[in-house]
Amino acid sequence: MMGKRIGLIGAMDEEIRQLRSELQMESTEERAGITFYIGEINGSSVVLCRSGVGKVNAAVTTQILIDAFEVSHILFTGIAGALDKSLQVGDMVISSSAMQHDMDATALGFPKGQIPMQSTSSIFQADSGLVELAFRSAERILSCRILKGRILSGDQFIADLHTAQTLYDEFTGACVEMEGAAVAQVATMSEIPFVIIRAISDNANEQASMSFTEFTELASKQSHILVMEMLSSWNDYNKI
């Protein structure tokens, strides 16, 4: 793999719009209906894209970044619902690991969340250097709570307090969303370092849909600020 090129992914337009405004663009390419923006941000070579919502979209996007654009690192940025009760809207979660909460082969004797008959772990560990870079960057520029924790992903929007509590109890997840673990699995299988950055937009309860709509822009701005700081401090990554 030649040089350093960072893959930046967001699921929705709101999650990449501000990064696109910072991008010194060289070109765009479209693959599988996904537009990839190739250029530089803060001196770092990047490929920026919107995956779309859900694990399949996220997995397809990640594999294209690896195969077609030969990215050396992957950052997934966006918003999530809180599971850890200490988190409030606008707080930040940096992935220590990621897991699919809706993987369920318990009828075959596998624990919930475990991918059957696969050598790759069902708990995908984020790159420790990227986690530390994200955490240090967040501490410098954000005044919100910053938590390293497990991110849970599934193809459901969680808007029920009982379900949220069950997910927390079963998997000790800090937050829940719909893409991160798919990105994590694909990156792990290809041995590409990754980290997932999620700003809290709601508390995954019965008010989640209203909170999500109201606070998406605020939470996305938090993620954008953090990614920009990480890119400007990228040389620190090799020192961690």
mmCIF file of C-alpha atoms in Angstrom:
data_model
loop_
_atom_site.group_PDB
_atom_site.id
_atom_site.type_symbol
_atom_site.label_atom_id
_atom_site.label_comp_id
_atom_site.label_asym_id
_atom_site.label_seq_id
_atom_site.Cartn_x
_atom_site.Cartn_y
_atom_site.Cartn_z
ATOM 1 C CA MET A 1 0.000 0.000 0.000
ATOM 2 C CA MET A 2 1.590 3.240 -1.110
ATOM 3 C CA GLY A 3 1.688 6.189 1.260
ATOM 4 C CA LYS A 4 -1.068 7.341 3.592
ATOM 5 C CA ARG A 5 -4.603 7.936 2.442
ATOM 6 C CA ILE A 6 -7.375 8.208 4.997
ATOM 7 C CA GLY A 7 -10.873 6.967 4.277
ATOM 8 C CA LEU A 8 -13.525 9.204 5.862
ATOM 9 C CA ILE A 9 -17.063 7.817 6.006
ATOM 10 C CA GLY A 10 -20.364 9.236 7.208
ATOM 11 C CA ALA A 11 -23.739 7.560 6.754
ATOM 12 C CA MET A 12 -25.770 10.691 5.984
ATOM 13 C CA ASP A 13 -25.290 13.991 4.169
ATOM 14 C CA GLU A 14 -25.379 15.862 7.484
ATOM 15 C CA GLU A 15 -22.418 13.814 8.678
ATOM 16 C CA ILE A 16 -20.098 14.659 5.770
ATOM 17 C CA ARG A 17 -21.395 18.044 4.546
ATOM 18 C CA GLN A 18 -19.032 20.111 6.692
ATOM 19 C CA LEU A 19 -16.059 17.910 5.816
ATOM 20 C CA ARG A 20 -16.826 18.383 2.117
ATOM 21 C CA SER A 21 -16.648 22.140 2.623
ATOM 22 C CA GLU A 22 -13.101 21.712 3.983
ATOM 23 C CA LEU A 23 -11.961 19.395 1.214
ATOM 24 C CA GLN A 24 -9.461 20.606 -1.355
ATOM 25 C CA MET A 25 -10.854 18.342 -4.039
ATOM 26 C CA GLU A 26 -8.867 16.758 -6.824
ATOM 27 C CA SER A 27 -11.522 14.489 -8.288
ATOM 28 C CA THR A 28 -14.672 12.470 -7.683
ATOM 29 C CA GLU A 29 -15.476 8.885 -8.599
ATOM 30 C CA GLU A 30 -18.739 6.987 -8.408
ATOM 31 C CA ARG A 31 -18.799 3.298 -7.583
ATOM 32 C CA ALA A 32 -21.829 1.197 -6.605
ATOM 33 C CA GLY A 33 -23.895 4.384 -6.579
ATOM 34 C CA ILE A 34 -21.602 5.987 -3.969
ATOM 35 C CA THR A 35 -19.724 9.217 -4.699
ATOM 36 C CA PHE A 36 -16.133 9.294 -3.469
ATOM 37 C CA TYR A 37 -14.501 12.726 -3.044
ATOM 38 C CA ILE A 38 -10.709 12.552 -3.385
ATOM 39 C CA GLY A 39 -8.476 15.354 -2.142
ATOM 40 C CA GLU A 40 -6.827 16.848 0.935
ATOM 41 C CA ILE A 41 -8.011 18.155 4.287
ATOM 42 C CA ASN A 42 -5.545 19.887 6.606
ATOM 43 C CA GLY A 43 -2.665 18.485 4.564
ATOM 44 C CA SER A 44 -3.864 14.877 4.789
ATOM 45 C CA SER A 45 -4.755 12.872 1.691
ATOM 46 C CA VAL A 46 -8.350 11.667 2.098
ATOM 47 C CA VAL A 47 -11.213 9.936 0.335
ATOM 48 C CA LEU A 48 -14.529 11.190 1.719
ATOM 49 C CA CYS A 49 -17.857 9.472 1.121
ATOM 50 C CA ARG A 50 -21.427 9.021 2.293
ATOM 51 C CA SER A 51 -22.161 5.331 2.729
ATOM 52 C CA GLY A 52 -25.882 5.489 3.272
ATOM 53 C CA VAL A 53 -27.672 4.050 6.284
ATOM 54 C CA GLY A 54 -27.279 0.472 7.474
ATOM 55 C CA LYS A 55 -24.662 -2.229 7.761
ATOM 56 C CA VAL A 56 -24.711 -3.426 4.147
ATOM 57 C CA ASN A 57 -24.163 0.076 2.784
ATOM 58 C CA ALA A 58 -21.374 0.627 5.293
ATOM 59 C CA ALA A 59 -19.670 -2.673 4.453
ATOM 60 C CA VAL A 60 -19.813 -2.079 0.685
ATOM 61 C CA THR A 61 -18.409 1.426 1.087
ATOM 62 C CA THR A 62 -15.579 0.259 3.320
ATOM 63 C CA GLN A 63 -14.526 -2.519 0.949
ATOM 64 C CA ILE A 64 -14.469 -0.101 -1.982
ATOM 65 C CA LEU A 65 -12.293 2.314 -0.013
ATOM 66 C CA ILE A 66 -9.857 -0.503 0.701
ATOM 67 C CA ASP A 67 -9.796 -2.153 -2.727
ATOM 68 C CA ALA A 68 -10.278 0.730 -5.156
ATOM 69 C CA PHE A 69 -8.700 3.630 -3.246
ATOM 70 C CA GLU A 70 -6.140 1.725 -1.162
ATOM 71 C CA VAL A 71 -6.824 3.680 2.017
ATOM 72 C CA SER A 72 -4.388 3.085 4.852
ATOM 73 C CA HIS A 73 -6.762 4.075 7.688
ATOM 74 C CA ILE A 74 -10.509 4.443 8.128
ATOM 75 C CA LEU A 75 -12.412 6.984 10.238
ATOM 76 C CA PHE A 76 -16.168 6.647 10.507
ATOM 77 C CA THR A 77 -17.858 9.754 11.836
ATOM 78 C CA GLY A 78 -21.424 10.576 12.734
ATOM 79 C CA ILE A 79 -24.115 10.374 15.380
ATOM 80 C CA ALA A 80 -25.550 7.729 17.710
ATOM 81 C CA GLY A 81 -28.019 7.056 20.472
ATOM 82 C CA ALA A 82 -26.707 6.854 24.025
ATOM 83 C CA LEU A 83 -26.883 3.604 25.999
ATOM 84 C CA ASP A 84 -24.546 4.629 28.813
ATOM 85 C CA LYS A 85 -26.690 6.779 31.106
ATOM 86 C CA SER A 86 -23.807 9.174 31.770
ATOM 87 C CA LEU A 87 -23.971 10.390 28.151
ATOM 88 C CA GLN A 88 -26.013 13.407 27.077
ATOM 89 C CA VAL A 89 -26.791 14.915 23.681
ATOM 90 C CA GLY A 90 -23.595 16.405 22.233
ATOM 91 C CA ASP A 91 -21.254 14.094 24.157
ATOM 92 C CA MET A 92 -18.707 12.051 22.237
ATOM 93 C CA VAL A 93 -17.988 8.308 22.060
ATOM 94 C CA ILE A 94 -14.726 7.020 20.605
ATOM 95 C CA SER A 95 -14.802 3.332 19.775
ATOM 96 C CA SER A 96 -12.669 0.998 21.821
ATOM 97 C CA SER A 97 -14.477 -1.781 19.953
ATOM 98 C CA ALA A 98 -17.586 -2.448 17.885
ATOM 99 C CA MET A 99 -20.111 -5.281 17.763
ATOM 100 C CA GLN A 100 -23.290 -6.195 15.866
ATOM 101 C CA HIS A 101 -26.097 -6.369 18.411
ATOM 102 C CA ASP A 102 -28.573 -7.862 15.932
ATOM 103 C CA MET A 103 -26.427 -10.873 15.001
ATOM 104 C CA ASP A 104 -28.467 -13.668 16.571
ATOM 105 C CA ALA A 105 -27.684 -17.350 15.986
ATOM 106 C CA THR A 106 -28.656 -18.404 19.494
ATOM 107 C CA ALA A 107 -30.898 -21.135 18.017
ATOM 108 C CA LEU A 108 -27.707 -22.769 16.746
ATOM 109 C CA GLY A 109 -26.009 -22.520 20.125
ATOM 110 C CA PHE A 110 -23.957 -19.382 19.520
ATOM 111 C CA PRO A 111 -24.007 -16.474 21.985
ATOM 112 C CA LYS A 112 -25.988 -13.463 20.825
ATOM 113 C CA GLY A 113 -23.755 -11.100 18.872
ATOM 114 C CA GLN A 114 -21.336 -13.818 17.778
ATOM 115 C CA ILE A 115 -20.875 -14.423 14.058
ATOM 116 C CA PRO A 116 -21.184 -18.189 13.511
ATOM 117 C CA MET A 117 -18.305 -20.189 12.081
ATOM 118 C CA GLN A 118 -15.995 -17.252 11.445
ATOM 119 C CA SER A 119 -12.429 -16.975 12.648
ATOM 120 C CA THR A 120 -12.588 -13.180 12.896
ATOM 121 C CA SER A 121 -13.743 -12.081 16.320
ATOM 122 C CA SER A 122 -17.297 -10.833 16.758
ATOM 123 C CA ILE A 123 -15.910 -7.956 18.844
ATOM 124 C CA PHE A 124 -13.826 -5.790 16.544
ATOM 125 C CA GLN A 125 -11.102 -3.819 18.286
ATOM 126 C CA ALA A 126 -10.380 -0.309 17.076
ATOM 127 C CA ASP A 127 -6.780 0.709 16.449
ATOM 128 C CA SER A 128 -5.340 1.833 19.783
ATOM 129 C CA GLY A 129 -3.286 4.623 18.200
ATOM 130 C CA LEU A 130 -6.290 6.081 16.400
ATOM 131 C CA VAL A 131 -8.388 5.803 19.559
ATOM 132 C CA GLU A 132 -5.757 7.701 21.509
ATOM 133 C CA LEU A 133 -5.359 10.317 18.769
ATOM 134 C CA ALA A 134 -9.129 10.858 18.746
ATOM 135 C CA PHE A 135 -9.314 11.034 22.533
ATOM 136 C CA ARG A 136 -6.434 13.496 22.886
ATOM 137 C CA SER A 137 -7.787 15.630 20.066
ATOM 138 C CA ALA A 138 -11.237 15.677 21.682
ATOM 139 C CA GLU A 139 -9.797 16.668 25.048
ATOM 140 C CA ARG A 140 -8.046 19.647 23.441
ATOM 141 C CA ILE A 141 -11.034 21.130 21.625
ATOM 142 C CA LEU A 142 -14.303 19.817 23.079
ATOM 143 C CA SER A 143 -15.922 20.687 26.386
ATOM 144 C CA CYS A 144 -18.386 17.764 26.363
ATOM 145 C CA ARG A 145 -18.026 14.367 28.012
ATOM 146 C CA ILE A 146 -15.687 12.121 25.998
ATOM 147 C CA LEU A 147 -15.990 8.388 26.482
ATOM 148 C CA LYS A 148 -14.004 5.480 25.085
ATOM 149 C CA GLY A 149 -16.400 2.568 24.747
ATOM 150 C CA ARG A 150 -17.989 -0.186 22.725
ATOM 151 C CA ILE A 151 -20.196 0.871 19.847
ATOM 152 C CA LEU A 152 -23.131 -1.379 18.985
ATOM 153 C CA SER A 153 -24.568 -1.550 15.478
ATOM 154 C CA GLY A 154 -27.741 -3.032 14.062
ATOM 155 C CA ASP A 155 -30.214 -2.477 11.285
ATOM 156 C CA GLN A 156 -32.751 -0.838 13.591
ATOM 157 C CA PHE A 157 -33.222 2.687 14.882
ATOM 158 C CA ILE A 158 -33.496 2.169 18.636
ATOM 159 C CA ALA A 159 -36.254 4.293 20.145
ATOM 160 C CA ASP A 160 -37.339 2.224 23.127
ATOM 161 C CA LEU A 161 -35.947 2.533 26.652
ATOM 162 C CA HIS A 162 -36.383 -1.169 27.445
ATOM 163 C CA THR A 163 -34.497 -2.199 24.296
ATOM 164 C CA ALA A 164 -31.758 0.319 25.015
ATOM 165 C CA GLN A 165 -31.353 -0.998 28.566
ATOM 166 C CA THR A 166 -31.254 -4.586 27.306
ATOM 167 C CA LEU A 167 -28.516 -3.732 24.808
ATOM 168 C CA TYR A 168 -26.499 -2.040 27.532
ATOM 169 C CA ASP A 169 -26.911 -4.983 29.895
ATOM 170 C CA GLU A 170 -26.123 -7.644 27.264
ATOM 171 C CA PHE A 171 -23.221 -6.001 25.463
ATOM 172 C CA THR A 172 -22.049 -3.101 27.688
ATOM 173 C CA GLY A 173 -22.318 -0.778 24.728
ATOM 174 C CA ALA A 174 -21.754 2.935 25.216
ATOM 175 C CA CYS A 175 -23.963 3.874 22.262
ATOM 176 C CA VAL A 176 -25.951 2.359 19.435
ATOM 177 C CA GLU A 177 -26.102 3.144 15.705
ATOM 178 C CA MET A 178 -26.512 1.390 12.365
ATOM 179 C CA GLU A 179 -23.131 1.158 10.592
ATOM 180 C CA GLY A 180 -19.989 1.155 12.728
ATOM 181 C CA ALA A 181 -19.580 -2.567 13.410
ATOM 182 C CA ALA A 182 -19.864 -3.343 9.686
ATOM 183 C CA VAL A 183 -17.070 -0.880 8.967
ATOM 184 C CA ALA A 184 -15.106 -2.420 11.826
ATOM 185 C CA GLN A 185 -15.535 -5.979 10.562
ATOM 186 C CA VAL A 186 -14.497 -5.199 6.986
ATOM 187 C CA ALA A 187 -11.507 -3.137 8.149
ATOM 188 C CA THR A 188 -10.431 -5.896 10.549
ATOM 189 C CA MET A 189 -10.685 -8.578 7.871
ATOM 190 C CA SER A 190 -8.405 -6.470 5.631
ATOM 191 C CA GLU A 191 -6.100 -5.449 8.515
ATOM 192 C CA ILE A 192 -6.820 -1.746 8.073
ATOM 193 C CA PRO A 193 -6.649 0.407 11.244
ATOM 194 C CA PHE A 194 -9.981 2.056 12.062
ATOM 195 C CA VAL A 195 -11.760 4.151 14.641
ATOM 196 C CA ILE A 196 -15.419 5.121 14.924
ATOM 197 C CA ILE A 197 -16.347 8.554 16.256
ATOM 198 C CA ARG A 198 -19.935 9.108 17.356
ATOM 199 C CA ALA A 199 -21.552 12.232 18.773
ATOM 200 C CA ILE A 200 -24.686 11.585 20.801
ATOM 201 C CA SER A 201 -27.877 12.832 19.120
ATOM 202 C CA ASP A 202 -30.460 11.093 21.330
ATOM 203 C CA ASN A 203 -30.889 8.743 24.289
ATOM 204 C CA ALA A 204 -32.318 5.772 22.326
ATOM 205 C CA ASN A 205 -35.655 6.136 24.152
ATOM 206 C CA GLU A 206 -39.214 6.986 23.134
ATOM 207 C CA GLN A 207 -38.189 10.584 22.377
ATOM 208 C CA ALA A 208 -35.306 9.440 20.180
ATOM 209 C CA SER A 209 -36.882 10.230 16.809
ATOM 210 C CA MET A 210 -37.681 13.795 17.830
ATOM 211 C CA SER A 211 -34.296 14.274 19.491
ATOM 212 C CA PHE A 212 -32.498 12.791 16.480
ATOM 213 C CA THR A 213 -34.098 15.291 14.112
ATOM 214 C CA GLU A 214 -33.532 18.232 16.430
ATOM 215 C CA PHE A 215 -29.931 17.534 17.379
ATOM 216 C CA THR A 216 -28.493 15.882 14.252
ATOM 217 C CA GLU A 217 -26.826 19.108 13.069
ATOM 218 C CA LEU A 218 -25.414 19.872 16.533
ATOM 219 C CA ALA A 219 -24.019 16.378 16.987
ATOM 220 C CA SER A 220 -22.638 16.255 13.445
ATOM 221 C CA LYS A 221 -20.816 19.545 14.071
ATOM 222 C CA GLN A 222 -19.144 17.991 17.139
ATOM 223 C CA SER A 223 -17.925 15.056 15.048
ATOM 224 C CA HIS A 224 -16.700 17.395 12.313
ATOM 225 C CA ILE A 225 -14.684 19.496 14.755
ATOM 226 C CA LEU A 226 -13.036 16.387 16.148
ATOM 227 C CA VAL A 227 -12.142 14.883 12.761
ATOM 228 C CA MET A 228 -10.623 18.189 11.650
ATOM 229 C CA GLU A 229 -8.471 18.298 14.774
ATOM 230 C CA MET A 230 -7.380 14.690 14.232
ATOM 231 C CA LEU A 231 -6.335 15.415 10.658
ATOM 232 C CA SER A 232 -4.396 18.510 11.676
ATOM 233 C CA SER A 233 -2.622 16.445 14.376
ATOM 234 C CA TRP A 234 -2.097 13.332 12.249
ATOM 235 C CA ASN A 235 1.671 13.394 12.702
ATOM 236 C CA ASP A 236 1.053 12.668 16.379
ATOM 237 C CA TYR A 237 -0.460 9.299 15.401
ATOM 238 C CA ASN A 238 2.973 7.820 14.689
ATOM 239 C CA LYS A 239 4.203 8.976 18.109
ATOM 240 C CA ILE A 240 1.472 7.208 20.118
#
